[in-house]
Every structure is written in C-alpha cells, then in structure tokens.
PDB file of C-alpha atoms in Angstrom:
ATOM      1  CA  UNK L  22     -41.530  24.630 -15.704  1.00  0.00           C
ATOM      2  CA  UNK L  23     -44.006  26.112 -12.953  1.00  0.00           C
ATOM      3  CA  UNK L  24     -44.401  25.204  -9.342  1.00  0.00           C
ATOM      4  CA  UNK L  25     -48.033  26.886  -9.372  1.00  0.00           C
ATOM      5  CA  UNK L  26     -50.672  28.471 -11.556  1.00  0.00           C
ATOM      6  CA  UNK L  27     -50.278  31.689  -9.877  1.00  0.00           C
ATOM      7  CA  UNK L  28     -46.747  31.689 -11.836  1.00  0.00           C
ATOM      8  CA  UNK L  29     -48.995  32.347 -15.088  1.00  0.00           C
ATOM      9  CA  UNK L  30     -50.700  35.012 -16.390  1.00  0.00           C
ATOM     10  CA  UNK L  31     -54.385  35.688 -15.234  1.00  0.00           C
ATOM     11  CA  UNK L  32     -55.236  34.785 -18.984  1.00  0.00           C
ATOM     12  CA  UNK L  33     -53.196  31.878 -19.018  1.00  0.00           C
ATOM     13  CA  UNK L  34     -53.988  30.533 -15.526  1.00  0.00           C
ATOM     14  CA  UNK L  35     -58.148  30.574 -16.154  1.00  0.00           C
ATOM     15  CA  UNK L  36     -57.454  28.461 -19.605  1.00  0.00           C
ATOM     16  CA  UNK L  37     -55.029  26.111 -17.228  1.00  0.00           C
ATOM     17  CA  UNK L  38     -57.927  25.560 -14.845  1.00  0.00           C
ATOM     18  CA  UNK L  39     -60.911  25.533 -17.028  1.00  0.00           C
ATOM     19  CA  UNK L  40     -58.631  22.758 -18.902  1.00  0.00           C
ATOM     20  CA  UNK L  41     -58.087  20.968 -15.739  1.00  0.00           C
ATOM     21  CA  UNK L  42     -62.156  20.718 -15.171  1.00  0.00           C
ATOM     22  CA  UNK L  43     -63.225  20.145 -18.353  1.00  0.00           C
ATOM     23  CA  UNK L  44     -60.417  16.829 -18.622  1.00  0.00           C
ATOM     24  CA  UNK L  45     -61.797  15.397 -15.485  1.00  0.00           C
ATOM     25  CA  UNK L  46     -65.327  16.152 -16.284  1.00  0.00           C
ATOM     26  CA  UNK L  47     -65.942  12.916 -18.105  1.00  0.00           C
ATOM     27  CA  UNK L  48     -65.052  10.841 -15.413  1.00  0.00           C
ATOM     28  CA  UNK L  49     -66.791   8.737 -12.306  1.00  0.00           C
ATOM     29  CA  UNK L  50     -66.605  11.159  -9.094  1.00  0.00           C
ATOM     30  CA  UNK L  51     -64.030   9.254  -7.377  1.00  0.00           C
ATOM     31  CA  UNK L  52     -61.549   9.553 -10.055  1.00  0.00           C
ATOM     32  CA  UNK L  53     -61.220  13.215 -10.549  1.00  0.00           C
ATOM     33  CA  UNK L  54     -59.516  14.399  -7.823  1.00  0.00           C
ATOM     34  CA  UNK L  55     -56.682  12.289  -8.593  1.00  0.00           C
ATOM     35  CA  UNK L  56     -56.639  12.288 -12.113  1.00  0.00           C
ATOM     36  CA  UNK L  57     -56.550  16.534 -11.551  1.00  0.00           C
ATOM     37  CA  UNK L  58     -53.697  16.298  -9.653  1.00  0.00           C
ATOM     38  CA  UNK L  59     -51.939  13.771 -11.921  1.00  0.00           C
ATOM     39  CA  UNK L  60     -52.364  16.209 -14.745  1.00  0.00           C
ATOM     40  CA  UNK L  61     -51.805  19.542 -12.722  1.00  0.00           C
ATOM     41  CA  UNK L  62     -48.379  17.774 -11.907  1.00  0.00           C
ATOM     42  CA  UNK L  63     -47.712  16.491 -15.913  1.00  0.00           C
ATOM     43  CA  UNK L  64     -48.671  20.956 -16.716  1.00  0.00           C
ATOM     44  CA  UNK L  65     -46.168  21.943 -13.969  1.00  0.00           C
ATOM     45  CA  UNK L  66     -43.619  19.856 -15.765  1.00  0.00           C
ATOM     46  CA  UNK L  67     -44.525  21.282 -19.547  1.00  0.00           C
ATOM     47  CA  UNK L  68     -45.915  24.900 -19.007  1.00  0.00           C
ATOM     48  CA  UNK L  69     -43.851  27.946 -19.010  1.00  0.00           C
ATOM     49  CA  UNK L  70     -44.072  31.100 -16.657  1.00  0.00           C
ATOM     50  CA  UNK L  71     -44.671  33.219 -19.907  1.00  0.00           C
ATOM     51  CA  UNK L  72     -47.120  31.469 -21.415  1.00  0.00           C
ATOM     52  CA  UNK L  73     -49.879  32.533 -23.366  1.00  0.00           C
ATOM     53  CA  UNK L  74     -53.047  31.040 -23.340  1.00  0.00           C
ATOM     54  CA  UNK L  75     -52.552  29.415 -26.840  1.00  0.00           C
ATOM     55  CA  UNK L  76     -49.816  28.226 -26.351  1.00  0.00           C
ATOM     56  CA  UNK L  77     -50.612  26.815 -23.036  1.00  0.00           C
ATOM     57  CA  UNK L  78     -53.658  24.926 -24.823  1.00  0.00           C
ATOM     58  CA  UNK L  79     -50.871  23.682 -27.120  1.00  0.00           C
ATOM     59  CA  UNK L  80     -48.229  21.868 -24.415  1.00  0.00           C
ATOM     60  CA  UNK L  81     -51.189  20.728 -22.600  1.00  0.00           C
ATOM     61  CA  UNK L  82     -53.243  18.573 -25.380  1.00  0.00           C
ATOM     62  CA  UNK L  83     -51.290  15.684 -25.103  1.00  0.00           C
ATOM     63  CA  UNK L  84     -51.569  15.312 -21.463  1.00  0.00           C
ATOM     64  CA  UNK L  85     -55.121  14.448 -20.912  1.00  0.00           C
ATOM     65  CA  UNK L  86     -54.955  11.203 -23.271  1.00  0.00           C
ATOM     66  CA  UNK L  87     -51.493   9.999 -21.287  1.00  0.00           C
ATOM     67  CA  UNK L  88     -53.473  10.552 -17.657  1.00  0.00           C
ATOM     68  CA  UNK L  89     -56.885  10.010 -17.889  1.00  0.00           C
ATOM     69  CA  UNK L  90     -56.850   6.365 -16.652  1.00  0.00           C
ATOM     70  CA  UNK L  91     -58.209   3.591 -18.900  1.00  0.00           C
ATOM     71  CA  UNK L  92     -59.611   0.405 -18.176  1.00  0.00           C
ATOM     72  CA  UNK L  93     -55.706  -0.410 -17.394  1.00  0.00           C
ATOM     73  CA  UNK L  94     -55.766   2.256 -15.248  1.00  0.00           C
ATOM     74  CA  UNK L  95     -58.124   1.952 -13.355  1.00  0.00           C
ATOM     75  CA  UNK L  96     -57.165  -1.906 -12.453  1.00  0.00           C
ATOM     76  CA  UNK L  97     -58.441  -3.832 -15.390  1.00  0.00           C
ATOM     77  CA  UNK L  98     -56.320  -4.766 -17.944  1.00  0.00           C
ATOM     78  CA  UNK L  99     -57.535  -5.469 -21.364  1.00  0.00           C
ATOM     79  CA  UNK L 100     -57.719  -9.440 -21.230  1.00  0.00           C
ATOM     80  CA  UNK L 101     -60.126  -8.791 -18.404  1.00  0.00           C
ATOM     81  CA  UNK L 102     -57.651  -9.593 -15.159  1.00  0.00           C
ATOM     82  CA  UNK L 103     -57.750  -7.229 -12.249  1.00  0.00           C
ATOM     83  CA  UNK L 104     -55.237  -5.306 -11.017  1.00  0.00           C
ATOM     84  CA  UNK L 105     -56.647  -3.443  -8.603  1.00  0.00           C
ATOM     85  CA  UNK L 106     -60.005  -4.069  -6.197  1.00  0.00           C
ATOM     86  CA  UNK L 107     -60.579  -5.055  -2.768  1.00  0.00           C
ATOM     87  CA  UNK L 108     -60.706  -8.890  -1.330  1.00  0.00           C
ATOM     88  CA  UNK L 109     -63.000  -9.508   0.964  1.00  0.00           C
ATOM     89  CA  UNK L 110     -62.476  -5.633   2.010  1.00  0.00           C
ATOM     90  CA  UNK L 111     -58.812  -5.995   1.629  1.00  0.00           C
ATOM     91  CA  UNK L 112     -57.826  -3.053  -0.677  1.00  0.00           C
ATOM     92  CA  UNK L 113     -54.954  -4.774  -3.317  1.00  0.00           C
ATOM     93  CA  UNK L 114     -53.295  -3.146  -6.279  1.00  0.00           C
ATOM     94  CA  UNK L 115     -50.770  -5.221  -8.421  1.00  0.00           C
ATOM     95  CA  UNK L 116     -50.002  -2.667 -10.757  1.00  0.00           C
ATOM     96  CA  UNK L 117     -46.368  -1.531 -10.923  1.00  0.00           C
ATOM     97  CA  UNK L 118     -46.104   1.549  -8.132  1.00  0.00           C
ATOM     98  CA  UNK L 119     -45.447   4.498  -9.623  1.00  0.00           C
ATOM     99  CA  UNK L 120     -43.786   7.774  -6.948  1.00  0.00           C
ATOM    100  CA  UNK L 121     -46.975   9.216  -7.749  1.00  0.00           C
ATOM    101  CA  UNK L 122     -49.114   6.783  -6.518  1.00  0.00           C
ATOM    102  CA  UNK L 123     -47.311   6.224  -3.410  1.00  0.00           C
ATOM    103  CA  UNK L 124     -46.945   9.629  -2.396  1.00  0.00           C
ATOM    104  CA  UNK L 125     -50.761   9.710  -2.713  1.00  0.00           C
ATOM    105  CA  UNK L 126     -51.290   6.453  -0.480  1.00  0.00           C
ATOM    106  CA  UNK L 127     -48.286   7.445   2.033  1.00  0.00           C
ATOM    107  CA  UNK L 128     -48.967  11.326   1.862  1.00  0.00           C
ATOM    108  CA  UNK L 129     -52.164  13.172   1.622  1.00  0.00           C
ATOM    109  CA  UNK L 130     -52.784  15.616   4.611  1.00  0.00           C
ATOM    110  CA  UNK L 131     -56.172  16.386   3.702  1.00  0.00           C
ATOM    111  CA  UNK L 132     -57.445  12.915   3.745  1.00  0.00           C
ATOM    112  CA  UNK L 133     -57.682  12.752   7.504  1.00  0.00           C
ATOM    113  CA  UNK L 134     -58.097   8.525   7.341  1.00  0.00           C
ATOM    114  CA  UNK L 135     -54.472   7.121   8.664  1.00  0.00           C
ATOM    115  CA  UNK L 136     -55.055   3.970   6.631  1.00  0.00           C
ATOM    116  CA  UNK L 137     -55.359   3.850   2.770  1.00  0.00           C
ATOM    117  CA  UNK L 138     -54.943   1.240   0.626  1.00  0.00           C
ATOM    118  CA  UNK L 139     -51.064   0.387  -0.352  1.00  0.00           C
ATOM    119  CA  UNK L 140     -49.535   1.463  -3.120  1.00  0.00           C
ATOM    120  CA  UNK L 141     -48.427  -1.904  -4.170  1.00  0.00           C
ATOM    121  CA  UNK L 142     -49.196  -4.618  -2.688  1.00  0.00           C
ATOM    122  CA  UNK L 143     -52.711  -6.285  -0.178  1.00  0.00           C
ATOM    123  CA  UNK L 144     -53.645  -3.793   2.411  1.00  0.00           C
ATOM    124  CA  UNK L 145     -53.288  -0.209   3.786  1.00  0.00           C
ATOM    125  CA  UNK L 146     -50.320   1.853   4.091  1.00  0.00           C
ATOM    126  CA  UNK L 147     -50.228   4.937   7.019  1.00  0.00           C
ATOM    127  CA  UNK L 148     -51.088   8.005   5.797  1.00  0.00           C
ATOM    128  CA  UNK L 149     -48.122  10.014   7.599  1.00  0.00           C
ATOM    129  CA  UNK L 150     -49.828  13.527   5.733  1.00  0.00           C
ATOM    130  CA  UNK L 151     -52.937  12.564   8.348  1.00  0.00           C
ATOM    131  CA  UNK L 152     -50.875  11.655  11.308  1.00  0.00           C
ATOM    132  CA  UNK L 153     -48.792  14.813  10.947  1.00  0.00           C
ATOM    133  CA  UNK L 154     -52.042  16.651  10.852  1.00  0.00           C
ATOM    134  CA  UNK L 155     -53.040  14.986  13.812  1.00  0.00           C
ATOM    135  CA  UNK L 156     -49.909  15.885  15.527  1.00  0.00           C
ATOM    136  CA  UNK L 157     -50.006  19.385  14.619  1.00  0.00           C
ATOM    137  CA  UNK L 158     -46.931  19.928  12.806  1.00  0.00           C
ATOM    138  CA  UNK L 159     -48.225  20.376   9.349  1.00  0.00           C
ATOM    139  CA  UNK L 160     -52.207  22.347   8.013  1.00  0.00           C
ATOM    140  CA  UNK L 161     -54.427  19.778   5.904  1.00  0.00           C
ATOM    141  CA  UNK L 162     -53.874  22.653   2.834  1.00  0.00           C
ATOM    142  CA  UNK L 163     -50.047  23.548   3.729  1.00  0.00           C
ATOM    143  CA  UNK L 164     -49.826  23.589  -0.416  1.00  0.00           C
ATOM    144  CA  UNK L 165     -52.178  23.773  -2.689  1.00  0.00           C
ATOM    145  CA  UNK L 166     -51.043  20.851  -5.157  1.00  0.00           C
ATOM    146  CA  UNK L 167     -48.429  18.711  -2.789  1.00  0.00           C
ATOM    147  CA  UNK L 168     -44.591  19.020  -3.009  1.00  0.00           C
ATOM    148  CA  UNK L 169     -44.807  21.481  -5.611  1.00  0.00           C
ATOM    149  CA  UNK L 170     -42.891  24.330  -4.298  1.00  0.00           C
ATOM    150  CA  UNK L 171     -40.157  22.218  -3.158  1.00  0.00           C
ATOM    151  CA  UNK L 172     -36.784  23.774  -3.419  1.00  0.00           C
ATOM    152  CA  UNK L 173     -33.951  21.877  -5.086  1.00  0.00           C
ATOM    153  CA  UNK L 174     -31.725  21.941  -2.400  1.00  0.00           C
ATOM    154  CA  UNK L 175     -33.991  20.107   0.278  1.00  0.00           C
ATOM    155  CA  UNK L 176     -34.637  17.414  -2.331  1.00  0.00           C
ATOM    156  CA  UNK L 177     -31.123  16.950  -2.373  1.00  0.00           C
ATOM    157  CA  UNK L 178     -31.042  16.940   1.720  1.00  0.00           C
ATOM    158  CA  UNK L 179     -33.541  14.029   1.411  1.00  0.00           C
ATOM    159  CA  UNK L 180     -31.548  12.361  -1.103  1.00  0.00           C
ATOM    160  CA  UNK L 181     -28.795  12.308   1.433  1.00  0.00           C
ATOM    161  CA  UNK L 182     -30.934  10.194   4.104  1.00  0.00           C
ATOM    162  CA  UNK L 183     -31.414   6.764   2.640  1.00  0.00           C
ATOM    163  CA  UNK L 184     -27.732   7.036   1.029  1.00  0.00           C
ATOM    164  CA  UNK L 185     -26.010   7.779   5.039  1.00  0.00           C
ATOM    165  CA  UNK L 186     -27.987   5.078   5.511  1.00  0.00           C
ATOM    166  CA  UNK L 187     -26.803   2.598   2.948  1.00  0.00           C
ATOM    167  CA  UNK L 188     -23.503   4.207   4.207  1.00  0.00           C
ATOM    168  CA  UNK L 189     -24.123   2.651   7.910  1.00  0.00           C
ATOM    169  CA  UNK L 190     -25.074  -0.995   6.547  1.00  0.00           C
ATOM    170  CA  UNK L 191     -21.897  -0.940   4.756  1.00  0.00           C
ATOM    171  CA  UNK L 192     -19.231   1.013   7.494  1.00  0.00           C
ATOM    172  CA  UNK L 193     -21.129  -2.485   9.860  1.00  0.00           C
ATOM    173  CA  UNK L 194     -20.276  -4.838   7.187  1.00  0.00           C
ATOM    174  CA  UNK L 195     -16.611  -3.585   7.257  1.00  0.00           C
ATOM    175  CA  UNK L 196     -16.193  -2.544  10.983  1.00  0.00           C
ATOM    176  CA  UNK L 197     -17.580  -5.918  12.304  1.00  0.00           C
ATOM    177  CA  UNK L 198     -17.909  -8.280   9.412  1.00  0.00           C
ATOM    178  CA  UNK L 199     -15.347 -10.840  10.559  1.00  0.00           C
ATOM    179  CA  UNK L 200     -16.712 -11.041  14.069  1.00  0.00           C
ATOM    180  CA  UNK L 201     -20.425 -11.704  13.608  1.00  0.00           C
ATOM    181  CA  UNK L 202     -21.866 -15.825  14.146  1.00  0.00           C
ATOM    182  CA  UNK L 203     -22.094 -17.619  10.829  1.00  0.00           C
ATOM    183  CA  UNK L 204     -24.666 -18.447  10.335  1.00  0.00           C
ATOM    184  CA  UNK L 205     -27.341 -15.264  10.716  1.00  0.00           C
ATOM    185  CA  UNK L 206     -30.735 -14.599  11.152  1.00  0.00           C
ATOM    186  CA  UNK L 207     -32.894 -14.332   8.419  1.00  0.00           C
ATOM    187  CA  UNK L 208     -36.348 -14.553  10.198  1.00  0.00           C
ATOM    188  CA  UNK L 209     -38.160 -14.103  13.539  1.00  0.00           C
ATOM    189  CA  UNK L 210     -40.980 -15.205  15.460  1.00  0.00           C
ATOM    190  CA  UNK L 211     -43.559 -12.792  16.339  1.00  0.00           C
ATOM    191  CA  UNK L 212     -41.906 -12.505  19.509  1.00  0.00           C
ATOM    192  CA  UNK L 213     -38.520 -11.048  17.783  1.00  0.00           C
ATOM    193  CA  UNK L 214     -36.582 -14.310  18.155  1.00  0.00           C
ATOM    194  CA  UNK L 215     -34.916 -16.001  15.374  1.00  0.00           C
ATOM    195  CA  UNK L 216     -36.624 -18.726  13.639  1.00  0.00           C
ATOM    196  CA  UNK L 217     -34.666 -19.593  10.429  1.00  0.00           C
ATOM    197  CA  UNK L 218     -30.762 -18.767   9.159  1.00  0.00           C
ATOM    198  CA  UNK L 219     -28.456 -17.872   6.772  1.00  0.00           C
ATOM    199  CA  UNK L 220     -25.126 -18.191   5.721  1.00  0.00           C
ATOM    200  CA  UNK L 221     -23.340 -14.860   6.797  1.00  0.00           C
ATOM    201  CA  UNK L 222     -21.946 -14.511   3.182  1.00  0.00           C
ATOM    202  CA  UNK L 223     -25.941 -14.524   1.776  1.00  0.00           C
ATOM    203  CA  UNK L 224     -26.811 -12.158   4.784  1.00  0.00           C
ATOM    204  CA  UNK L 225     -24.360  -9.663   3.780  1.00  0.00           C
ATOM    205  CA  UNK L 226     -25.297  -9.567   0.208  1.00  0.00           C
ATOM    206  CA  UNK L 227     -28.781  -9.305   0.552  1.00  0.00           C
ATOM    207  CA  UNK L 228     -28.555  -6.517   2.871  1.00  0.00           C
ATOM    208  CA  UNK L 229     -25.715  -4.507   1.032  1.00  0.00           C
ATOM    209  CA  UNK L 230     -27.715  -5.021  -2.126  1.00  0.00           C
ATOM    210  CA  UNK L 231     -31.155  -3.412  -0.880  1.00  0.00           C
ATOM    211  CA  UNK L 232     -29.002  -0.410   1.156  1.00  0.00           C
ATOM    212  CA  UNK L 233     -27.293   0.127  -2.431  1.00  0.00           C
ATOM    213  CA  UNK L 234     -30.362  -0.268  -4.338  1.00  0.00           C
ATOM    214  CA  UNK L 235     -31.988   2.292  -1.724  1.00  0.00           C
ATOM    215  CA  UNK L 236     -29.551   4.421  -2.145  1.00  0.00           C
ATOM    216  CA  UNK L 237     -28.909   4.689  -5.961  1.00  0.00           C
ATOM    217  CA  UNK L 238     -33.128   4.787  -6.310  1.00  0.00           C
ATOM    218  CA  UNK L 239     -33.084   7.525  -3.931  1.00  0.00           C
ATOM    219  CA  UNK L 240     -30.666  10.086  -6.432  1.00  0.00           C
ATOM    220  CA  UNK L 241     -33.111   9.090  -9.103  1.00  0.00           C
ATOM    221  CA  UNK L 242     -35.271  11.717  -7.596  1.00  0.00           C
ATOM    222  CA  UNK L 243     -32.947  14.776  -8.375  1.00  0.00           C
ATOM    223  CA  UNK L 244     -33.867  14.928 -11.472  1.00  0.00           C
ATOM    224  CA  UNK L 245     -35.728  18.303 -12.023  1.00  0.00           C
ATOM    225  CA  UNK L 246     -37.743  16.594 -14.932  1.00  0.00           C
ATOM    226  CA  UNK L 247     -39.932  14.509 -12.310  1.00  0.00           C
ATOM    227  CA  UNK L 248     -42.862  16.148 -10.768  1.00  0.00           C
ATOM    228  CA  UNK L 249     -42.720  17.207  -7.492  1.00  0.00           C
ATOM    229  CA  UNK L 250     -44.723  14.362  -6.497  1.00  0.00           C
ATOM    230  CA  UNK L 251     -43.354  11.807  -8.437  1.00  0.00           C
ATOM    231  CA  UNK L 252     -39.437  12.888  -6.360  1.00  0.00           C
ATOM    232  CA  UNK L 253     -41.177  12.953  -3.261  1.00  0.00           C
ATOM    233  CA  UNK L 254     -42.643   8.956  -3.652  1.00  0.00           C
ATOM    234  CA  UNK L 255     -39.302   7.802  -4.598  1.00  0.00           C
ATOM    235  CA  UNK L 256     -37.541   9.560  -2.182  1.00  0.00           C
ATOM    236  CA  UNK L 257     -39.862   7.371   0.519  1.00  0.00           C
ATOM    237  CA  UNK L 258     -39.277   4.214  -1.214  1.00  0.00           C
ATOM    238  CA  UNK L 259     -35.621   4.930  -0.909  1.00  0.00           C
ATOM    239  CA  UNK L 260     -35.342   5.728   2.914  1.00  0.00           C
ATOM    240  CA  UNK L 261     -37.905   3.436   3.328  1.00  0.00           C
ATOM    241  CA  UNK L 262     -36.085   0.889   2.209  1.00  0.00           C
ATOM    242  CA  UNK L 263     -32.520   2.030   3.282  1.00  0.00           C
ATOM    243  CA  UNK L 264     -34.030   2.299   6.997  1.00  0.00           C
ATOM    244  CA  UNK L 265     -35.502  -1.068   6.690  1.00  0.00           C
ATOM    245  CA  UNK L 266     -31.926  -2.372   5.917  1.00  0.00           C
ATOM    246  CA  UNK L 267     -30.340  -0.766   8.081  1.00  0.00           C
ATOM    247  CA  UNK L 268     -32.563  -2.257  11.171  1.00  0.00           C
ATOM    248  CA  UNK L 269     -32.329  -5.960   9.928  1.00  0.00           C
ATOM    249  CA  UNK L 270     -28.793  -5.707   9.616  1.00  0.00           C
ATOM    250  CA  UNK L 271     -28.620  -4.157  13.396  1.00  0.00           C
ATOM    251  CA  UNK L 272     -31.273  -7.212  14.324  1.00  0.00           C
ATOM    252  CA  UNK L 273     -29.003  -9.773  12.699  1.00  0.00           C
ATOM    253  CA  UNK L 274     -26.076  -9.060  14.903  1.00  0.00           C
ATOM    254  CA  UNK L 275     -27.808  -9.689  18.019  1.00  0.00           C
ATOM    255  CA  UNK L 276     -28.010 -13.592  18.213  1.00  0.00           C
ATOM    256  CA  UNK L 277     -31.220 -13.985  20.478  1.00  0.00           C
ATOM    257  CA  UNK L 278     -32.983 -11.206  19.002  1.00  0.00           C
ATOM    258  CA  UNK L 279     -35.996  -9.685  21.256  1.00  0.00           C
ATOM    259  CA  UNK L 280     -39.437  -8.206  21.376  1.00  0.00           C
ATOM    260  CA  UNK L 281     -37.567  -4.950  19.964  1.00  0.00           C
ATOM    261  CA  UNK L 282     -37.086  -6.481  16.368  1.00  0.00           C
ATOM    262  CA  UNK L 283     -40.611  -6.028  14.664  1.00  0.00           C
ATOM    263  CA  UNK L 284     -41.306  -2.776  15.986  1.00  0.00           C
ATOM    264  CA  UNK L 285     -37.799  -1.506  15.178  1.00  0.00           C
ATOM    265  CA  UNK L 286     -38.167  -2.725  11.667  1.00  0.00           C
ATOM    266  CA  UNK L 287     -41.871  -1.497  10.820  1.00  0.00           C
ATOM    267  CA  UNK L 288     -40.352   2.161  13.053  1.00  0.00           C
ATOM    268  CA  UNK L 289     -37.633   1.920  10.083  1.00  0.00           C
ATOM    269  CA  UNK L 290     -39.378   1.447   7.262  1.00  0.00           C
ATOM    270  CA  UNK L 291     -42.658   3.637   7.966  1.00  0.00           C
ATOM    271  CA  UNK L 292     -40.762   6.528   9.943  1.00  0.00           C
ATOM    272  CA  UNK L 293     -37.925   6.431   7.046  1.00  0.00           C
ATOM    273  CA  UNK L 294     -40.536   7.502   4.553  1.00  0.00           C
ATOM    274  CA  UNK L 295     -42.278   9.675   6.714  1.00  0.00           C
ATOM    275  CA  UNK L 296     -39.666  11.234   7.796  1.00  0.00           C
ATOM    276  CA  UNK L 297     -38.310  12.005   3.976  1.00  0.00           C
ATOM    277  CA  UNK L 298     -42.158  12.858   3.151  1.00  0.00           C
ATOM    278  CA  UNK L 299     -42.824  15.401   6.096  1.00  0.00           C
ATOM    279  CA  UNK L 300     -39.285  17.180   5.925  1.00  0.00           C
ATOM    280  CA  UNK L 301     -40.470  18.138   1.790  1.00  0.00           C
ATOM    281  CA  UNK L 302     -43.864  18.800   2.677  1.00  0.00           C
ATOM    282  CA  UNK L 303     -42.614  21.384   4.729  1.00  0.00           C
ATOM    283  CA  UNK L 304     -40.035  22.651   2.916  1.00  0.00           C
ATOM    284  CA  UNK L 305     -42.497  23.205  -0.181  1.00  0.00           C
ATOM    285  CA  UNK L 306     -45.173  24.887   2.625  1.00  0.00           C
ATOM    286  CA  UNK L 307     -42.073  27.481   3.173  1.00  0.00           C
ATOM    287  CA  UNK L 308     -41.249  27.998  -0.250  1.00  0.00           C
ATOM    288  CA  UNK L 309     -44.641  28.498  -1.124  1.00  0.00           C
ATOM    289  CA  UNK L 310     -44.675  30.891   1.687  1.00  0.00           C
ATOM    290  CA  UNK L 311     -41.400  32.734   0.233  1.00  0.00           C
ATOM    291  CA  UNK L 312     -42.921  32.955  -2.941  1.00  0.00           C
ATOM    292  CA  UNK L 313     -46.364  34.451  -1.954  1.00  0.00           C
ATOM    293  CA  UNK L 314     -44.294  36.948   0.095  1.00  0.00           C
ATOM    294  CA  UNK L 315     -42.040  38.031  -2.750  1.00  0.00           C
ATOM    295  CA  UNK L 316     -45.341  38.008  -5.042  1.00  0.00           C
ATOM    296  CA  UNK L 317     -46.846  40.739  -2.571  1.00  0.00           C
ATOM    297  CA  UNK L 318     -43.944  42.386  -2.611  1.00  0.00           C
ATOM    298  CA  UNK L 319     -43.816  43.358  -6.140  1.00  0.00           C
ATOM    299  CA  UNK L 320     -46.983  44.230  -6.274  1.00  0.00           C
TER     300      UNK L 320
END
C-alpha cells in the first residue's frame, strides 16, 4: 500500500500516471476527474512501494473495469430507471452512498461551490472542503489526492468522536431516564416547538439505536484496507449521525422546545461531519508535509 505516487519509482510512477490518463481517456469530460481519483484511490490500496513497472501494470488491470462507471454508474440502471439526474434542477441520486461518494459531495476544497448535490438523497449537501477554504484554515491543494496521507492514529482520534457521542445519548438515558415526561417529542414546527409525540420507551430506542449504529459504523473506518477516502466518508456519516442524536435527544428533554431546535440539529449533523472531515484533511496535509520533508532529507 502507497499513500502517493512519489512513494514509487520514477519508472514505476510515469506507467502509474500514464495508466491513470489513458483509463479515463474514453470517457465524457465530466467524468474523469472523478473516475481518476476513484482509481488513484483503488492503486493506493493494491500497489507496492517497490514496484516495478510490470508489475505495477499487473495489480492495476483489474481496476479500470471495477471503476469506470457504467450505465449503472452513472445513474441508469439496466431496465432503463434513473438513479441519478436532476428534477426540475433539483440534483437527486438514489443510488446506495458509498464513503467515497460522500466525501466527494461533503469534501472537495478545490471545488470552491458550497453546495453540491447530496450524496444520497434530493438536493445539495455543504461542501465544508469550500467553506474551510473560505475561512482560511485549509489551501484548495493541501493534498494532492484527498485524505491520502492520513496517519493511522488520527483516524482512530476521529473514530473516537461519534462513539463519545453515542456515549453522551446513553450516560442521558441512564442519568435522567426516569425523570423525563412520557410522552416525548418526536417532531417540531418550524418554529422549534413540538408538534407530534412519542411514547418515552420508543424515544429512547430510536435514539440509542442511531447513537449505537453511529458509533459501531464509525470503527468500520479503521480498517487500513479502505481508501483514504472511502474512511474519511464514513467517518462523517458516523459523527454526523451520532451528533444528530445526540441534539434530538437534548431537544426531547426540553418540553416546549424553542427556535434553538432546528438550527441545533442541522449545527449537529453538518458541523459533526465537518468537523471529522477537516480534522483528517489536515492531518493528511501534515503528514504529507512530514513525508516531503523526510524525502528531502535523504536526498
């Protein structure tokens, strides 16, 4: 496994790129910046630092047929039915999310648009990578090929958000369980006040069952066999959702509710993921850093 093609040979890393072109060559435009970054990610994951350039040609073949997106990919499957398109301008995409994917709609500094279409779903989803470009606290190229130079440990830092997290829906449950109304809020008006109930039994489950799903998705991304990418998505859907439980449980326990509700639900579930995304951007902008500087130093 690589984290960059500077980790090759100068052999080795020419036949990686001129690969990388002549896979994406084929396709429409639009398509081939993602699609190159889909399969740079798949080589990271395959190639070895001491490759030669045979062998590199020979743990790469297979890759190009598995990304290059087909029909299916590209939101049509084959009985015709779309998956993916826009509605009236409304950008939708019913295809199962992938980490990938939503790191790409979520994360991508150099796009400097703060809407793009959702991962999953009807609509857009903020593009923290532009906002945090906007805000000056990360470069549009702070990596060359995103989340790549991530070190282990700070994956397993961000693994630890969404799981305190799941940790603070439960410690409420236990701590003040016995003393919240019965029944509980399970929706509000615009204007943060609840408009519909549940029993406090159904409350609890729902909301212990999304921190714990949060939680256990979240250590799904330690595995070192993902691409960097592909642990960086999940790791947003995880404190994503673990945020986003943890501030309806909060809005639950206050009976009346308040203007406060909505925004501190959307704050949750956008700044849990953005959060998680910009903390291993820059962690992989250091450790790309590290690397160069160790690389110069050798020479």
């Amino acid at each position: 496994m690589i984290r960059s093609l500077d980790d090759l040979s100068p052999a080795t890393a020419d036949t990686a790129r001129r690969w990388l072109e002549a896979s994406v060559a084929h396709l429409p435009q639009d398509y081939r910046d993602v699609v190159r970054d889909d399969l740079l990610g798949a080589m990271f994951a395959v190639v070895e630092a001491g490759m030669t350039p045979q062998e590199l040609a020979a743990a790469v073949a297979p890759l190009a047929a598995a990304t290059v997106p087909s029909d299916e990919e590209a939101g049509e499957r084959t009985d015709g039915s779309r998956l993916v398109g826009t509605w009236w301008g409304i950008p939708y995409d019913l295809r199962p999310p992938t980490g990938e994917r939503i790191r790409r709609s979520m994360w991508n500094p150099a796009d400097p648009h703060l809407l793009r279409p959702r991962a999953f779903g009807v609509g857009w989803d903020l593009n923290v990578g532009a906002l945090a470009v906007r805000l000056g606290l990360i470069e549009p190229d702070a990596e060359d090929v995103p989340f790549t130079s991530v070190p282990p440990q700070a994956y397993r830092v961000a693994a630890a958000l969404p799981l305190a997290l799941s940790a603070a829906v439960v410690a409420h449950y236990v701590v003040r369980g016995r003393s919240l109304a019965d029944p509980l809020p399970r929706h509000w008006s615009a204007a943060g006040r609840p408009d519909a109930w549940t029993s406090k039994r159904a409350a609890a489950s729902t909301d212990l069952l999304v921190a714990a799903g949060a939680g256990a998705f979240g250590l799904t991304a330690l595995s070192p066999r993902r691409p960097g990418a592909e642990r960086a998505g999940r790791l947003a859907v995880a404190t994503g959702a673990a945020g986003g439980a943890a501030a309806i449980t909060v809005a639950r326990s206050v009976p009346h509710g308040g203007w406060w509700v909505g925004p501190l639900t959307i704050a949750s579930l956008a700044g849990g993921a953005g959060v998680s995304l910009l903390g291993l951007a820059l962690a992989g902008r250091r450790g790309e850093q590290e690397r160069d500087l160790t690389g110069k130093a050798r020479a």
